Amino acid sequence: MRDAARLRRAFFNRPTLIVAEELLGTFLVHRTADGVTSGRIVEVEAYIGEDDPACHAAPGPTRRNRPLYGPPGFSYVYLNYGMHYLTNVVTEAEGSPAAILLRALEPADGLELMRRRRARLGAAIADADLCRGPGNLSRALGITLTQNWLDLEGEELFLEDRGARPVDVVWSRRIGIRVGTEPLWRCHVRESTAISGPGRRRTSS
DNA sequence: CGTTCGATGCACT
DNA sequence: GTGCATCGAACGT
């Protein structure tokens, strides 16, 4: 396998759907005092502009969505339903609000730490479930509001290509939203067992 | 298998 | 006060 190549700002400074597809197969890495956790990105969704009713930029600029209007290559993390942190990466040029929601990873590094962070009373968690779903992957990697608006060219939270691309891609409608469900702005790796969504939340028994 | 529903906190109007 | 880019336990087949 060839050396890992960090994804730099120019990678994110492109049309969001292109970035979304090329993100599949790359790795998200989070370094903390507790250790390093990472996973291969296998499912993402694009949220593009003020005309996209499901995008946080739909109401125009606010305090929360400010990162979307900033430069590409930054994180955008927010709390959803009062209990789940959702991790996004900002795309497109500064002033063009758009981002990609990271929905599922295949765990790569720090599985033990992920299990500790995800721990629930009584129940063991299968590897493929550790980072399945946007709330779960954020929890497994230890991503909270503290990681909002971080420069992905920094040393804490970043993405890298470890040579696991290209990949067999499937496009579909975005899930878990009530508006803006028409466009096919969700994409995932066809053969992955870690994809989220109805009926896939459970690893087969 | 399938579907429903409660938990929970913050940004926004 | 309202609504959410969710999760998983608890039901009903």
Short mmCIF file of C-alpha atoms (C1' of nucleotides) in Angstrom, two decimals:
data_model
loop_
_atom_site.label_atom_id
_atom_site.label_comp_id
_atom_site.label_asym_id
_atom_site.label_seq_id
_atom_site.Cartn_x
_atom_site.Cartn_y
_atom_site.Cartn_z
CA MET A 1 0.00 0.00 0.00
CA ARG A 2 1.34 3.42 -0.81
CA ASP A 3 1.97 6.16 1.72
CA ALA A 4 -0.98 8.01 3.15
CA ALA A 5 -1.60 11.37 1.49
CA ARG A 6 -3.31 14.11 3.45
CA LEU A 7 -6.32 15.68 1.78
CA ARG A 8 -5.58 19.38 1.51
CA ARG A 9 -7.72 22.44 1.08
CA ALA A 10 -7.69 22.26 -2.72
CA PHE A 11 -9.37 18.84 -2.51
CA PHE A 12 -12.37 20.35 -0.71
CA ASN A 13 -12.45 23.52 -2.82
CA ARG A 14 -14.45 21.85 -5.60
CA PRO A 15 -18.08 21.00 -6.43
CA THR A 16 -19.54 19.17 -3.43
CA LEU A 17 -20.82 16.12 -5.32
CA ILE A 18 -17.36 15.50 -6.76
CA VAL A 19 -15.79 15.81 -3.34
CA ALA A 20 -18.44 13.51 -1.85
CA GLU A 21 -17.71 10.73 -4.29
CA GLU A 22 -13.94 11.07 -3.92
CA LEU A 23 -14.22 11.06 -0.13
CA LEU A 24 -15.38 7.46 -0.24
CA GLY A 25 -12.48 5.16 0.49
CA THR A 26 -10.43 7.84 2.25
CA PHE A 27 -9.79 7.80 5.98
CA LEU A 28 -10.96 10.14 8.73
CA VAL A 29 -8.44 10.41 11.57
CA HIS A 30 -8.88 11.97 15.02
CA ARG A 31 -5.94 12.33 17.40
CA THR A 32 -6.72 12.91 21.07
CA ALA A 33 -4.92 12.50 24.37
CA ASP A 34 -6.65 9.11 24.70
CA GLY A 35 -5.24 7.87 21.41
CA VAL A 36 -5.82 7.80 17.68
CA THR A 37 -9.03 6.58 16.10
CA SER A 38 -9.70 6.37 12.38
CA GLY A 39 -11.97 4.77 9.84
CA ARG A 40 -12.48 4.33 6.13
CA ILE A 41 -15.31 6.54 4.87
CA VAL A 42 -18.01 4.42 3.24
CA GLU A 43 -21.12 6.63 3.32
CA VAL A 44 -21.66 10.40 2.97
CA GLU A 45 -24.36 12.93 2.11
CA ALA A 46 -24.02 16.30 0.37
CA TYR A 47 -25.76 19.44 1.62
CA ILE A 48 -25.45 22.23 -0.88
CA GLY A 49 -26.34 25.89 -0.61
CA GLU A 50 -29.17 28.05 0.66
CA ASP A 51 -31.54 26.59 -1.94
CA ASP A 52 -31.20 23.10 -0.42
CA PRO A 53 -33.97 23.01 2.21
CA ALA A 54 -32.18 20.32 4.21
CA CYS A 55 -28.91 22.26 4.35
CA HIS A 56 -28.22 24.24 7.49
CA ALA A 57 -27.55 27.23 5.22
CA ALA A 58 -31.20 27.27 4.10
CA PRO A 59 -32.17 30.06 6.57
CA GLY A 60 -29.17 32.14 5.49
CA PRO A 61 -26.15 32.90 7.66
CA THR A 62 -26.58 32.30 11.41
CA ARG A 63 -24.18 31.79 14.29
CA ARG A 64 -24.37 28.04 14.10
CA ASN A 65 -23.90 27.60 10.36
CA ARG A 66 -21.02 30.04 10.10
CA PRO A 67 -18.45 27.36 9.21
CA LEU A 68 -20.46 26.57 6.08
CA TYR A 69 -19.78 30.07 4.78
CA GLY A 70 -16.09 29.91 5.60
CA PRO A 71 -13.23 28.38 3.64
CA PRO A 72 -13.33 24.74 2.53
CA GLY A 73 -11.39 22.07 4.33
CA PHE A 74 -12.78 22.82 7.79
CA SER A 75 -14.95 20.69 10.02
CA TYR A 76 -18.57 21.53 10.82
CA VAL A 77 -19.87 19.71 13.90
CA TYR A 78 -23.16 20.32 15.65
CA LEU A 79 -25.44 18.70 18.19
CA ASN A 80 -28.57 17.11 16.85
CA TYR A 81 -31.62 15.82 18.70
CA GLY A 82 -29.97 16.96 21.89
CA MET A 83 -27.64 13.99 22.04
CA HIS A 84 -25.78 13.22 18.82
CA TYR A 85 -22.88 15.11 17.33
CA LEU A 86 -22.81 15.10 13.53
CA THR A 87 -19.54 15.52 11.69
CA ASN A 88 -19.31 17.35 8.36
CA VAL A 89 -16.53 18.67 6.15
CA VAL A 90 -16.96 22.07 4.49
CA THR A 91 -16.65 22.20 0.71
CA GLU A 92 -16.68 24.82 -2.07
CA ALA A 93 -15.16 28.27 -2.02
CA GLU A 94 -15.56 30.66 0.90
CA GLY A 95 -19.01 32.28 0.68
CA SER A 96 -20.58 29.19 -0.93
CA PRO A 97 -22.19 27.32 1.96
CA ALA A 98 -21.94 23.57 1.45
CA ALA A 99 -20.77 20.54 3.36
CA ILE A 100 -20.63 16.78 3.37
CA LEU A 101 -22.07 14.79 6.26
CA LEU A 102 -20.00 11.75 7.18
CA ARG A 103 -22.51 8.95 7.81
CA ALA A 104 -20.49 5.76 8.19
CA LEU A 105 -16.93 4.48 8.51
CA GLU A 106 -15.27 1.10 8.56
CA PRO A 107 -13.14 1.24 11.73
CA ALA A 108 -9.40 1.17 11.05
CA ASP A 109 -7.35 2.36 14.05
CA GLY A 110 -8.21 2.47 17.76
CA LEU A 111 -11.02 -0.08 17.81
CA GLU A 112 -10.53 -0.64 21.52
CA LEU A 113 -10.88 3.07 22.25
CA MET A 114 -13.96 3.23 20.03
CA ARG A 115 -15.54 0.39 21.97
CA ARG A 116 -14.85 2.21 25.22
CA ARG A 117 -16.42 5.41 23.91
CA ARG A 118 -19.44 3.59 22.54
CA ALA A 119 -19.83 1.34 25.57
CA ARG A 120 -23.33 0.56 26.70
CA LEU A 121 -24.34 -1.52 29.64
CA GLY A 122 -24.38 -5.18 28.82
CA ALA A 123 -24.14 -5.10 25.06
CA ALA A 124 -21.06 -5.82 22.98
CA ILE A 125 -20.74 -3.85 19.74
CA ALA A 126 -19.65 -5.52 16.51
CA ASP A 127 -16.79 -3.87 14.61
CA ALA A 128 -19.00 -2.98 11.66
CA ASP A 129 -21.42 -1.22 14.03
CA LEU A 130 -18.86 0.97 15.80
CA CYS A 131 -19.03 3.79 13.24
CA ARG A 132 -22.35 3.02 11.53
CA GLY A 133 -24.46 6.17 11.48
CA PRO A 134 -23.37 9.81 11.80
CA GLY A 135 -24.02 10.05 15.54
CA ASN A 136 -22.25 6.79 16.24
CA LEU A 137 -19.15 7.57 14.22
CA SER A 138 -18.76 10.93 15.93
CA ARG A 139 -19.02 9.26 19.32
CA ALA A 140 -16.59 6.48 18.40
CA LEU A 141 -13.98 9.00 17.23
CA GLY A 142 -14.57 11.29 20.20
CA ILE A 143 -15.84 14.19 18.09
CA THR A 144 -17.92 16.85 19.88
CA LEU A 145 -18.50 20.60 19.60
CA THR A 146 -14.85 21.05 20.60
CA GLN A 147 -13.99 19.77 17.12
CA ASN A 148 -16.27 22.23 15.34
CA TRP A 149 -14.60 24.48 12.76
CA LEU A 150 -11.19 22.83 12.93
CA ASP A 151 -8.80 23.25 10.02
CA LEU A 152 -8.54 19.79 8.45
CA GLU A 153 -5.00 20.65 7.41
CA GLY A 154 -4.16 20.67 11.13
CA GLU A 155 -2.82 17.79 13.21
CA GLU A 156 -5.87 16.86 15.28
CA LEU A 157 -8.66 16.04 12.84
CA PHE A 158 -7.88 15.30 9.22
CA LEU A 159 -8.47 13.06 6.22
CA GLU A 160 -6.04 11.00 4.24
CA ASP A 161 -5.91 8.79 1.19
CA ARG A 162 -4.29 5.49 2.11
CA GLY A 163 -4.63 4.09 -1.37
CA ALA A 164 -8.03 2.47 -0.88
CA ARG A 165 -9.56 4.39 -3.76
CA PRO A 166 -11.22 4.34 -6.24
CA VAL A 167 -14.26 2.53 -5.07
CA ASP A 168 -17.59 1.17 -6.39
CA VAL A 169 -20.08 3.96 -5.69
CA VAL A 170 -23.88 3.88 -5.31
CA TRP A 171 -25.96 7.10 -5.33
CA SER A 172 -29.33 7.37 -3.58
CA ARG A 173 -31.63 9.80 -1.81
CA ARG A 174 -30.55 11.33 1.46
CA ILE A 175 -32.08 9.69 4.50
CA GLY A 176 -33.22 10.87 7.91
CA ILE A 177 -34.48 14.24 6.66
CA ARG A 178 -38.00 15.55 6.13
CA VAL A 179 -37.38 17.96 3.28
CA GLY A 180 -35.09 17.92 0.30
CA THR A 181 -35.35 14.17 -0.17
CA GLU A 182 -35.54 14.24 -3.98
CA PRO A 183 -31.94 14.70 -5.14
CA LEU A 184 -29.57 11.73 -5.14
CA TRP A 185 -27.01 13.34 -2.89
CA ARG A 186 -26.16 10.35 -0.73
CA CYS A 187 -23.43 8.01 -1.85
CA HIS A 188 -21.88 4.93 -0.36
CA VAL A 189 -19.41 2.17 -1.12
CA ARG A 190 -21.39 -0.66 -2.67
CA GLU A 191 -19.77 -3.61 -0.95
CA SER A 192 -19.39 -2.12 2.53
CA THR A 193 -21.04 -3.86 5.49
CA ALA A 194 -20.92 -0.70 7.62
CA ILE A 195 -23.58 1.33 5.76
CA SER A 196 -26.27 3.01 7.90
CA GLY A 197 -29.99 3.35 7.27
CA PRO A 198 -33.23 1.50 7.98
CA GLY A 199 -32.79 -2.25 8.21
CA ARG A 200 -29.00 -2.04 8.33
CA ARG A 201 -28.46 -0.85 11.86
CA ARG A 202 -27.85 -4.33 13.08
CA THR A 203 -25.09 -6.70 12.16
CA SER A 204 -26.46 -10.07 11.22
CA SER A 205 -26.52 -12.55 14.06
"C1'" DC B 1 -38.02 -9.96 10.48
"C1'" DG B 2 -40.78 -5.07 10.71
"C1'" DT B 3 -42.26 -0.37 12.79
"C1'" DT B 4 -42.91 3.03 16.53
"C1'" DC B 5 -41.50 6.12 19.87
"C1'" DG B 6 -39.02 8.43 23.85
"C1'" DA B 7 -34.76 10.66 25.18
"C1'" DT B 8 -32.55 15.20 25.08
"C1'" DG B 9 -30.23 20.23 24.31
"C1'" DC B 10 -29.55 23.92 21.64
"C1'" DA B 11 -30.23 27.25 17.74
"C1'" DC B 12 -33.48 29.76 15.84
"C1'" DT B 13 -38.08 32.69 15.10
"C1'" DG C 1 -41.90 27.36 22.25
"C1'" DT C 2 -40.66 24.51 18.17
"C1'" DG C 3 -38.16 21.39 15.54
"C1'" DC C 4 -34.39 18.78 14.41
"C1'" DA C 5 -28.99 15.81 8.75
"C1'" DT C 6 -30.46 10.25 15.43
"C1'" DC C 7 -30.33 6.01 18.07
"C1'" DG C 8 -31.85 1.85 19.97
"C1'" DA C 9 -35.26 -0.35 23.09
"C1'" DA C 10 -39.58 -2.17 22.85
"C1'" DC C 11 -43.02 -3.66 20.81
"C1'" DG C 12 -45.94 -6.23 16.81
"C1'" DT C 13 -45.79 -9.41 13.22
#
